[in-house]
Amino acid sequence: MSGRVEGVVVGDGRFGLHVRVPEGARGPGILLVHEIYGVGEYVLDVADALARDGYVVGVPELFWRVAPGWVGEHTEEGTAEGMRVAGRFDPAAGLDDLVASLNVLRGLPEVSGGVGTIGFCFGGTLAFLLAAREPLDAAISFYGSGVRANIGRIASVRGPLQFHFGGDDPYIPRDQVREVENAVAGHPGAEIHVQEDGGHAFHNHRSEMFHQPEPAARAWALTEAFLNKHLPVG
């Protein structure tokens, strides 16, 4: 596995796309969208894991306008600071940045086959919105707090879509998750999985505050099965 940073040029500047390439040097592409902590150890760990599975992974630096290079700690203080940073983020410009990043990822010489996206928390909402805007071979959204407010956009999703939520998430009440479940039930190609014992960010193994190994393992097994079906390697 190898890594590098590509540049993504947009109308008002340039930002980095962290790329991980599998040992086989070629594979389908995954645009991985970070949470409120920026491009830190956790999201890069996930990128490395996906690259070991055979994917070419790109992680864009979405906070480049409001906090260039910022990486938050997985603590109460770091979470509060991440929320302040995310509060200054322009979702419309950020979605444009994701589209630009997707175009760069598609054009990498190592990308062979389809392209999908995975997003966590803050990035879970953006991954869903990207899937509603761009044709993708697979889109996976982990506990996006803005999904329910934008769930009407599911009608625009043209590819396979998978949602993950925790049933015991203090940031996303269970009744809001139920609204997403109802919308998914009426949309072909979409599925939703709720780990009823899971809180928020249960997959984040870098956070003692949030990580829950058992819900994380179950959700990731579902993620891998979804990718193997819709965005297979080799």
PDB file of C-alpha atoms in Angstrom:
ATOM      1  CA  MET A   1       0.000   0.000   0.000  1.00  0.00           C
ATOM      2  CA  SER A   2       1.220   3.487  -0.835  1.00  0.00           C
ATOM      3  CA  GLY A   3      -0.010   6.999  -0.186  1.00  0.00           C
ATOM      4  CA  ARG A   4       0.281  10.518  -1.528  1.00  0.00           C
ATOM      5  CA  VAL A   5      -1.608  13.804  -1.597  1.00  0.00           C
ATOM      6  CA  GLU A   6      -3.170  14.992  -4.838  1.00  0.00           C
ATOM      7  CA  GLY A   7      -4.275  18.573  -5.411  1.00  0.00           C
ATOM      8  CA  VAL A   8      -7.906  19.425  -6.139  1.00  0.00           C
ATOM      9  CA  VAL A   9      -8.372  22.777  -7.875  1.00  0.00           C
ATOM     10  CA  VAL A  10     -11.685  24.642  -7.551  1.00  0.00           C
ATOM     11  CA  GLY A  11     -12.749  28.166  -8.439  1.00  0.00           C
ATOM     12  CA  ASP A  12     -11.581  29.787  -5.205  1.00  0.00           C
ATOM     13  CA  GLY A  13      -8.503  27.740  -4.371  1.00  0.00           C
ATOM     14  CA  ARG A  14      -6.876  24.366  -3.998  1.00  0.00           C
ATOM     15  CA  PHE A  15      -7.011  21.648  -1.342  1.00  0.00           C
ATOM     16  CA  GLY A  16      -5.526  18.230  -0.700  1.00  0.00           C
ATOM     17  CA  LEU A  17      -6.906  14.797  -1.497  1.00  0.00           C
ATOM     18  CA  HIS A  18      -5.139  12.127   0.571  1.00  0.00           C
ATOM     19  CA  VAL A  19      -4.832   9.031  -1.595  1.00  0.00           C
ATOM     20  CA  ARG A  20      -4.239   5.445  -0.513  1.00  0.00           C
ATOM     21  CA  VAL A  21      -3.427   2.870  -3.202  1.00  0.00           C
ATOM     22  CA  PRO A  22      -3.663  -0.908  -2.642  1.00  0.00           C
ATOM     23  CA  GLU A  23      -0.714  -3.250  -3.102  1.00  0.00           C
ATOM     24  CA  GLY A  24      -2.166  -4.424  -6.395  1.00  0.00           C
ATOM     25  CA  ALA A  25      -1.826  -0.805  -7.593  1.00  0.00           C
ATOM     26  CA  ARG A  26      -5.322  -0.756  -9.115  1.00  0.00           C
ATOM     27  CA  GLY A  27      -8.871  -1.012  -7.847  1.00  0.00           C
ATOM     28  CA  PRO A  28     -12.258   0.665  -7.605  1.00  0.00           C
ATOM     29  CA  GLY A  29     -12.318   4.141  -6.086  1.00  0.00           C
ATOM     30  CA  ILE A  30     -13.839   5.228  -2.780  1.00  0.00           C
ATOM     31  CA  LEU A  31     -14.201   8.870  -1.770  1.00  0.00           C
ATOM     32  CA  LEU A  32     -13.998   8.826   2.026  1.00  0.00           C
ATOM     33  CA  VAL A  33     -15.586  11.834   3.773  1.00  0.00           C
ATOM     34  CA  HIS A  34     -14.195  12.739   7.191  1.00  0.00           C
ATOM     35  CA  GLU A  35     -16.072  13.574  10.386  1.00  0.00           C
ATOM     36  CA  ILE A  36     -15.841  16.839  12.346  1.00  0.00           C
ATOM     37  CA  TYR A  37     -12.278  16.017  13.419  1.00  0.00           C
ATOM     38  CA  GLY A  38     -10.848  16.610   9.950  1.00  0.00           C
ATOM     39  CA  VAL A  39      -8.370  14.366   8.163  1.00  0.00           C
ATOM     40  CA  GLY A  40      -6.897  12.765  11.259  1.00  0.00           C
ATOM     41  CA  GLU A  41      -5.747   9.349  12.419  1.00  0.00           C
ATOM     42  CA  TYR A  42      -9.158   7.700  12.463  1.00  0.00           C
ATOM     43  CA  VAL A  43     -10.264   8.537   8.936  1.00  0.00           C
ATOM     44  CA  LEU A  44      -6.811   7.686   7.587  1.00  0.00           C
ATOM     45  CA  ASP A  45      -6.990   4.359   9.441  1.00  0.00           C
ATOM     46  CA  VAL A  46     -10.254   3.667   7.618  1.00  0.00           C
ATOM     47  CA  ALA A  47      -8.631   4.668   4.321  1.00  0.00           C
ATOM     48  CA  ASP A  48      -5.764   2.253   4.995  1.00  0.00           C
ATOM     49  CA  ALA A  49      -8.194  -0.564   5.806  1.00  0.00           C
ATOM     50  CA  LEU A  50     -10.112   0.010   2.581  1.00  0.00           C
ATOM     51  CA  ALA A  51      -6.865   0.097   0.610  1.00  0.00           C
ATOM     52  CA  ARG A  52      -5.873  -3.238   2.141  1.00  0.00           C
ATOM     53  CA  ASP A  53      -9.198  -4.546   0.833  1.00  0.00           C
ATOM     54  CA  GLY A  54      -8.179  -3.456  -2.673  1.00  0.00           C
ATOM     55  CA  TYR A  55      -9.706   0.027  -3.044  1.00  0.00           C
ATOM     56  CA  VAL A  56      -8.093   3.260  -4.175  1.00  0.00           C
ATOM     57  CA  VAL A  57      -9.206   5.719  -1.505  1.00  0.00           C
ATOM     58  CA  GLY A  58      -9.312   9.512  -1.625  1.00  0.00           C
ATOM     59  CA  VAL A  59      -9.898  11.621   1.512  1.00  0.00           C
ATOM     60  CA  PRO A  60     -10.514  15.314   0.753  1.00  0.00           C
ATOM     61  CA  GLU A  61      -9.587  18.097   3.200  1.00  0.00           C
ATOM     62  CA  LEU A  62     -13.017  19.690   3.407  1.00  0.00           C
ATOM     63  CA  PHE A  63     -12.171  22.223   6.124  1.00  0.00           C
ATOM     64  CA  TRP A  64      -9.551  23.953   3.953  1.00  0.00           C
ATOM     65  CA  ARG A  65     -11.510  27.201   3.780  1.00  0.00           C
ATOM     66  CA  VAL A  66     -12.357  27.553   7.477  1.00  0.00           C
ATOM     67  CA  ALA A  67      -9.495  25.737   9.271  1.00  0.00           C
ATOM     68  CA  PRO A  68      -6.697  24.691   6.890  1.00  0.00           C
ATOM     69  CA  GLY A  69      -4.821  21.637   8.147  1.00  0.00           C
ATOM     70  CA  TRP A  70      -6.834  21.452  11.375  1.00  0.00           C
ATOM     71  CA  VAL A  71      -7.168  18.042  13.022  1.00  0.00           C
ATOM     72  CA  GLY A  72      -9.238  17.668  16.178  1.00  0.00           C
ATOM     73  CA  GLU A  73      -8.602  15.433  19.168  1.00  0.00           C
ATOM     74  CA  HIS A  74     -11.154  12.752  20.007  1.00  0.00           C
ATOM     75  CA  THR A  75     -11.945  14.321  23.365  1.00  0.00           C
ATOM     76  CA  GLU A  76     -14.774  16.458  24.717  1.00  0.00           C
ATOM     77  CA  GLU A  77     -12.693  19.574  23.993  1.00  0.00           C
ATOM     78  CA  GLY A  78     -11.788  18.363  20.509  1.00  0.00           C
ATOM     79  CA  THR A  79     -15.401  17.510  19.791  1.00  0.00           C
ATOM     80  CA  ALA A  80     -16.555  20.977  20.856  1.00  0.00           C
ATOM     81  CA  GLU A  81     -13.895  22.584  18.661  1.00  0.00           C
ATOM     82  CA  GLY A  82     -14.872  20.328  15.760  1.00  0.00           C
ATOM     83  CA  MET A  83     -18.471  21.456  16.088  1.00  0.00           C
ATOM     84  CA  ARG A  84     -17.328  25.085  15.970  1.00  0.00           C
ATOM     85  CA  VAL A  85     -15.250  24.394  12.858  1.00  0.00           C
ATOM     86  CA  ALA A  86     -18.113  22.516  11.209  1.00  0.00           C
ATOM     87  CA  GLY A  87     -20.426  25.399  12.101  1.00  0.00           C
ATOM     88  CA  ARG A  88     -18.374  27.685   9.831  1.00  0.00           C
ATOM     89  CA  PHE A  89     -18.427  25.174   6.975  1.00  0.00           C
ATOM     90  CA  ASP A  90     -20.452  26.057   3.871  1.00  0.00           C
ATOM     91  CA  PRO A  91     -22.329  22.866   2.887  1.00  0.00           C
ATOM     92  CA  ALA A  92     -23.007  24.000  -0.688  1.00  0.00           C
ATOM     93  CA  ALA A  93     -19.345  24.847  -1.338  1.00  0.00           C
ATOM     94  CA  GLY A  94     -18.325  21.650   0.435  1.00  0.00           C
ATOM     95  CA  LEU A  95     -20.555  19.558  -1.798  1.00  0.00           C
ATOM     96  CA  ASP A  96     -18.980  21.231  -4.830  1.00  0.00           C
ATOM     97  CA  ASP A  97     -15.586  20.314  -3.359  1.00  0.00           C
ATOM     98  CA  LEU A  98     -16.700  16.692  -3.083  1.00  0.00           C
ATOM     99  CA  VAL A  99     -17.767  16.635  -6.720  1.00  0.00           C
ATOM    100  CA  ALA A 100     -14.372  18.069  -7.714  1.00  0.00           C
ATOM    101  CA  SER A 101     -12.635  15.481  -5.516  1.00  0.00           C
ATOM    102  CA  LEU A 102     -14.698  12.714  -7.085  1.00  0.00           C
ATOM    103  CA  ASN A 103     -13.621  13.844 -10.539  1.00  0.00           C
ATOM    104  CA  VAL A 104      -9.957  13.777  -9.488  1.00  0.00           C
ATOM    105  CA  LEU A 105     -10.397  10.325  -7.950  1.00  0.00           C
ATOM    106  CA  ARG A 106     -12.078   8.988 -11.090  1.00  0.00           C
ATOM    107  CA  GLY A 107      -9.162  10.264 -13.164  1.00  0.00           C
ATOM    108  CA  LEU A 108      -6.381   8.619 -11.132  1.00  0.00           C
ATOM    109  CA  PRO A 109      -4.497   6.024 -13.174  1.00  0.00           C
ATOM    110  CA  GLU A 110      -4.893   3.458 -10.390  1.00  0.00           C
ATOM    111  CA  VAL A 111      -8.699   3.614 -10.359  1.00  0.00           C
ATOM    112  CA  SER A 112     -10.196   0.719 -12.278  1.00  0.00           C
ATOM    113  CA  GLY A 113     -13.899  -0.039 -12.213  1.00  0.00           C
ATOM    114  CA  GLY A 114     -16.559   1.828 -10.307  1.00  0.00           C
ATOM    115  CA  VAL A 115     -16.444   4.618  -7.735  1.00  0.00           C
ATOM    116  CA  GLY A 116     -18.336   5.019  -4.470  1.00  0.00           C
ATOM    117  CA  THR A 117     -18.342   7.044  -1.272  1.00  0.00           C
ATOM    118  CA  ILE A 118     -18.371   6.446   2.478  1.00  0.00           C
ATOM    119  CA  GLY A 119     -18.896   9.181   5.060  1.00  0.00           C
ATOM    120  CA  PHE A 120     -18.935   9.330   8.849  1.00  0.00           C
ATOM    121  CA  CYS A 121     -20.968  11.731  11.035  1.00  0.00           C
ATOM    122  CA  PHE A 122     -20.516  15.150   9.384  1.00  0.00           C
ATOM    123  CA  GLY A 123     -19.273  13.216   6.372  1.00  0.00           C
ATOM    124  CA  GLY A 124     -22.198  10.801   6.527  1.00  0.00           C
ATOM    125  CA  THR A 125     -24.580  13.589   5.596  1.00  0.00           C
ATOM    126  CA  LEU A 126     -22.289  14.802   2.823  1.00  0.00           C
ATOM    127  CA  ALA A 127     -21.841  11.303   1.386  1.00  0.00           C
ATOM    128  CA  PHE A 128     -25.627  11.000   1.153  1.00  0.00           C
ATOM    129  CA  LEU A 129     -25.947  14.417  -0.503  1.00  0.00           C
ATOM    130  CA  LEU A 130     -23.187  13.501  -2.949  1.00  0.00           C
ATOM    131  CA  ALA A 131     -25.068  10.327  -3.886  1.00  0.00           C
ATOM    132  CA  ALA A 132     -28.164  12.432  -4.530  1.00  0.00           C
ATOM    133  CA  ARG A 133     -26.172  14.630  -6.900  1.00  0.00           C
ATOM    134  CA  GLU A 134     -23.744  12.303  -8.679  1.00  0.00           C
ATOM    135  CA  PRO A 135     -24.157   8.773 -10.083  1.00  0.00           C
ATOM    136  CA  LEU A 136     -22.200   6.382  -7.857  1.00  0.00           C
ATOM    137  CA  ASP A 137     -21.795   2.627  -7.777  1.00  0.00           C
ATOM    138  CA  ALA A 138     -22.189   2.583  -3.981  1.00  0.00           C
ATOM    139  CA  ALA A 139     -22.800   5.146  -1.236  1.00  0.00           C
ATOM    140  CA  ILE A 140     -22.565   4.459   2.493  1.00  0.00           C
ATOM    141  CA  SER A 141     -23.569   6.942   5.187  1.00  0.00           C
ATOM    142  CA  PHE A 142     -22.700   6.419   8.848  1.00  0.00           C
ATOM    143  CA  TYR A 143     -24.835   8.335  11.367  1.00  0.00           C
ATOM    144  CA  GLY A 144     -25.142  11.575   9.441  1.00  0.00           C
ATOM    145  CA  SER A 145     -26.927  14.063  11.688  1.00  0.00           C
ATOM    146  CA  GLY A 146     -28.228  16.000   8.678  1.00  0.00           C
ATOM    147  CA  VAL A 147     -29.637  13.004   6.809  1.00  0.00           C
ATOM    148  CA  ARG A 148     -33.139  13.252   8.249  1.00  0.00           C
ATOM    149  CA  ALA A 149     -33.444  16.967   7.389  1.00  0.00           C
ATOM    150  CA  ASN A 150     -32.473  16.180   3.792  1.00  0.00           C
ATOM    151  CA  ILE A 151     -34.166  12.814   3.414  1.00  0.00           C
ATOM    152  CA  GLY A 152     -36.381  14.109   0.598  1.00  0.00           C
ATOM    153  CA  ARG A 153     -33.296  14.046  -1.603  1.00  0.00           C
ATOM    154  CA  ILE A 154     -33.292  10.254  -1.502  1.00  0.00           C
ATOM    155  CA  ALA A 155     -35.534  10.400  -4.567  1.00  0.00           C
ATOM    156  CA  SER A 156     -32.527  11.713  -6.520  1.00  0.00           C
ATOM    157  CA  VAL A 157     -30.210   8.846  -5.520  1.00  0.00           C
ATOM    158  CA  ARG A 158     -29.685   6.635  -8.555  1.00  0.00           C
ATOM    159  CA  GLY A 159     -27.275   4.057  -7.159  1.00  0.00           C
ATOM    160  CA  PRO A 160     -27.131   1.613  -4.236  1.00  0.00           C
ATOM    161  CA  LEU A 161     -27.296   3.372  -0.862  1.00  0.00           C
ATOM    162  CA  GLN A 162     -26.675   2.104   2.651  1.00  0.00           C
ATOM    163  CA  PHE A 163     -27.342   3.952   5.922  1.00  0.00           C
ATOM    164  CA  HIS A 164     -25.988   3.129   9.382  1.00  0.00           C
ATOM    165  CA  PHE A 165     -27.290   4.589  12.627  1.00  0.00           C
ATOM    166  CA  GLY A 166     -27.099   3.920  16.334  1.00  0.00           C
ATOM    167  CA  GLY A 167     -30.367   3.342  18.157  1.00  0.00           C
ATOM    168  CA  ASP A 168     -29.011   5.015  21.284  1.00  0.00           C
ATOM    169  CA  ASP A 169     -27.478   8.108  19.673  1.00  0.00           C
ATOM    170  CA  PRO A 170     -27.905  11.276  21.781  1.00  0.00           C
ATOM    171  CA  TYR A 171     -27.240  13.463  18.731  1.00  0.00           C
ATOM    172  CA  ILE A 172     -29.739  11.711  16.422  1.00  0.00           C
ATOM    173  CA  PRO A 173     -32.911  10.715  18.312  1.00  0.00           C
ATOM    174  CA  ARG A 174     -34.452   7.351  17.492  1.00  0.00           C
ATOM    175  CA  ASP A 175     -37.627   8.938  16.113  1.00  0.00           C
ATOM    176  CA  GLN A 176     -35.523  10.814  13.542  1.00  0.00           C
ATOM    177  CA  VAL A 177     -33.846   7.567  12.536  1.00  0.00           C
ATOM    178  CA  ARG A 178     -37.310   6.064  12.117  1.00  0.00           C
ATOM    179  CA  GLU A 179     -38.143   8.786   9.591  1.00  0.00           C
ATOM    180  CA  VAL A 180     -35.101   7.709   7.589  1.00  0.00           C
ATOM    181  CA  GLU A 181     -36.194   4.070   7.875  1.00  0.00           C
ATOM    182  CA  ASN A 182     -39.597   4.991   6.460  1.00  0.00           C
ATOM    183  CA  ALA A 183     -38.028   6.836   3.522  1.00  0.00           C
ATOM    184  CA  VAL A 184     -35.652   3.964   2.797  1.00  0.00           C
ATOM    185  CA  ALA A 185     -38.564   1.506   2.750  1.00  0.00           C
ATOM    186  CA  GLY A 186     -39.978   3.338  -0.249  1.00  0.00           C
ATOM    187  CA  HIS A 187     -36.750   3.686  -2.204  1.00  0.00           C
ATOM    188  CA  PRO A 188     -35.413   0.781  -4.298  1.00  0.00           C
ATOM    189  CA  GLY A 189     -31.727   0.143  -3.898  1.00  0.00           C
ATOM    190  CA  ALA A 190     -31.510   1.677  -0.419  1.00  0.00           C
ATOM    191  CA  GLU A 191     -31.056  -0.116   2.881  1.00  0.00           C
ATOM    192  CA  ILE A 192     -30.686   0.960   6.504  1.00  0.00           C
ATOM    193  CA  HIS A 193     -29.135  -0.760   9.505  1.00  0.00           C
ATOM    194  CA  VAL A 194     -29.664   0.422  13.060  1.00  0.00           C
ATOM    195  CA  GLN A 195     -27.414  -0.896  15.807  1.00  0.00           C
ATOM    196  CA  GLU A 196     -29.889  -0.462  18.629  1.00  0.00           C
ATOM    197  CA  ASP A 197     -27.152  -0.664  21.261  1.00  0.00           C
ATOM    198  CA  GLY A 198     -24.969   1.813  19.380  1.00  0.00           C
ATOM    199  CA  GLY A 199     -24.440   5.449  20.276  1.00  0.00           C
ATOM    200  CA  HIS A 200     -22.977   8.153  18.095  1.00  0.00           C
ATOM    201  CA  ALA A 201     -19.715   7.518  16.214  1.00  0.00           C
ATOM    202  CA  PHE A 202     -19.596   3.939  17.490  1.00  0.00           C
ATOM    203  CA  HIS A 203     -17.175   2.959  14.707  1.00  0.00           C
ATOM    204  CA  ASN A 204     -14.517   5.506  15.724  1.00  0.00           C
ATOM    205  CA  HIS A 205     -11.868   3.293  17.308  1.00  0.00           C
ATOM    206  CA  ARG A 206      -9.665   6.330  18.039  1.00  0.00           C
ATOM    207  CA  SER A 207     -12.237   7.760  20.443  1.00  0.00           C
ATOM    208  CA  GLU A 208     -12.648   6.391  23.953  1.00  0.00           C
ATOM    209  CA  MET A 209     -15.743   8.590  24.203  1.00  0.00           C
ATOM    210  CA  PHE A 210     -17.586   6.978  21.334  1.00  0.00           C
ATOM    211  CA  HIS A 211     -16.121   3.643  20.226  1.00  0.00           C
ATOM    212  CA  GLN A 212     -18.256   0.542  20.752  1.00  0.00           C
ATOM    213  CA  PRO A 213     -16.501  -2.511  19.330  1.00  0.00           C
ATOM    214  CA  GLU A 214     -19.511  -4.811  18.917  1.00  0.00           C
ATOM    215  CA  PRO A 215     -21.820  -2.398  17.021  1.00  0.00           C
ATOM    216  CA  ALA A 216     -18.776  -1.280  15.028  1.00  0.00           C
ATOM    217  CA  ALA A 217     -17.915  -4.829  13.987  1.00  0.00           C
ATOM    218  CA  ARG A 218     -21.489  -5.601  12.952  1.00  0.00           C
ATOM    219  CA  ALA A 219     -21.848  -2.406  10.948  1.00  0.00           C
ATOM    220  CA  TRP A 220     -18.500  -2.836   9.221  1.00  0.00           C
ATOM    221  CA  ALA A 221     -19.347  -6.418   8.222  1.00  0.00           C
ATOM    222  CA  LEU A 222     -22.506  -5.043   6.576  1.00  0.00           C
ATOM    223  CA  THR A 223     -20.423  -2.335   4.900  1.00  0.00           C
ATOM    224  CA  GLU A 224     -17.983  -4.867   3.464  1.00  0.00           C
ATOM    225  CA  ALA A 225     -20.817  -7.060   2.196  1.00  0.00           C
ATOM    226  CA  PHE A 226     -22.436  -4.036   0.524  1.00  0.00           C
ATOM    227  CA  LEU A 227     -19.159  -3.062  -1.140  1.00  0.00           C
ATOM    228  CA  ASN A 228     -18.504  -6.628  -2.266  1.00  0.00           C
ATOM    229  CA  LYS A 229     -21.915  -6.664  -3.943  1.00  0.00           C
ATOM    230  CA  HIS A 230     -21.977  -3.231  -5.557  1.00  0.00           C
ATOM    231  CA  LEU A 231     -18.329  -2.174  -5.819  1.00  0.00           C
ATOM    232  CA  PRO A 232     -16.372  -5.436  -5.997  1.00  0.00           C
ATOM    233  CA  VAL A 233     -12.594  -5.633  -6.191  1.00  0.00           C
ATOM    234  CA  GLY A 234     -11.139  -7.648  -9.047  1.00  0.00           C
TER     235      GLY A 234
END
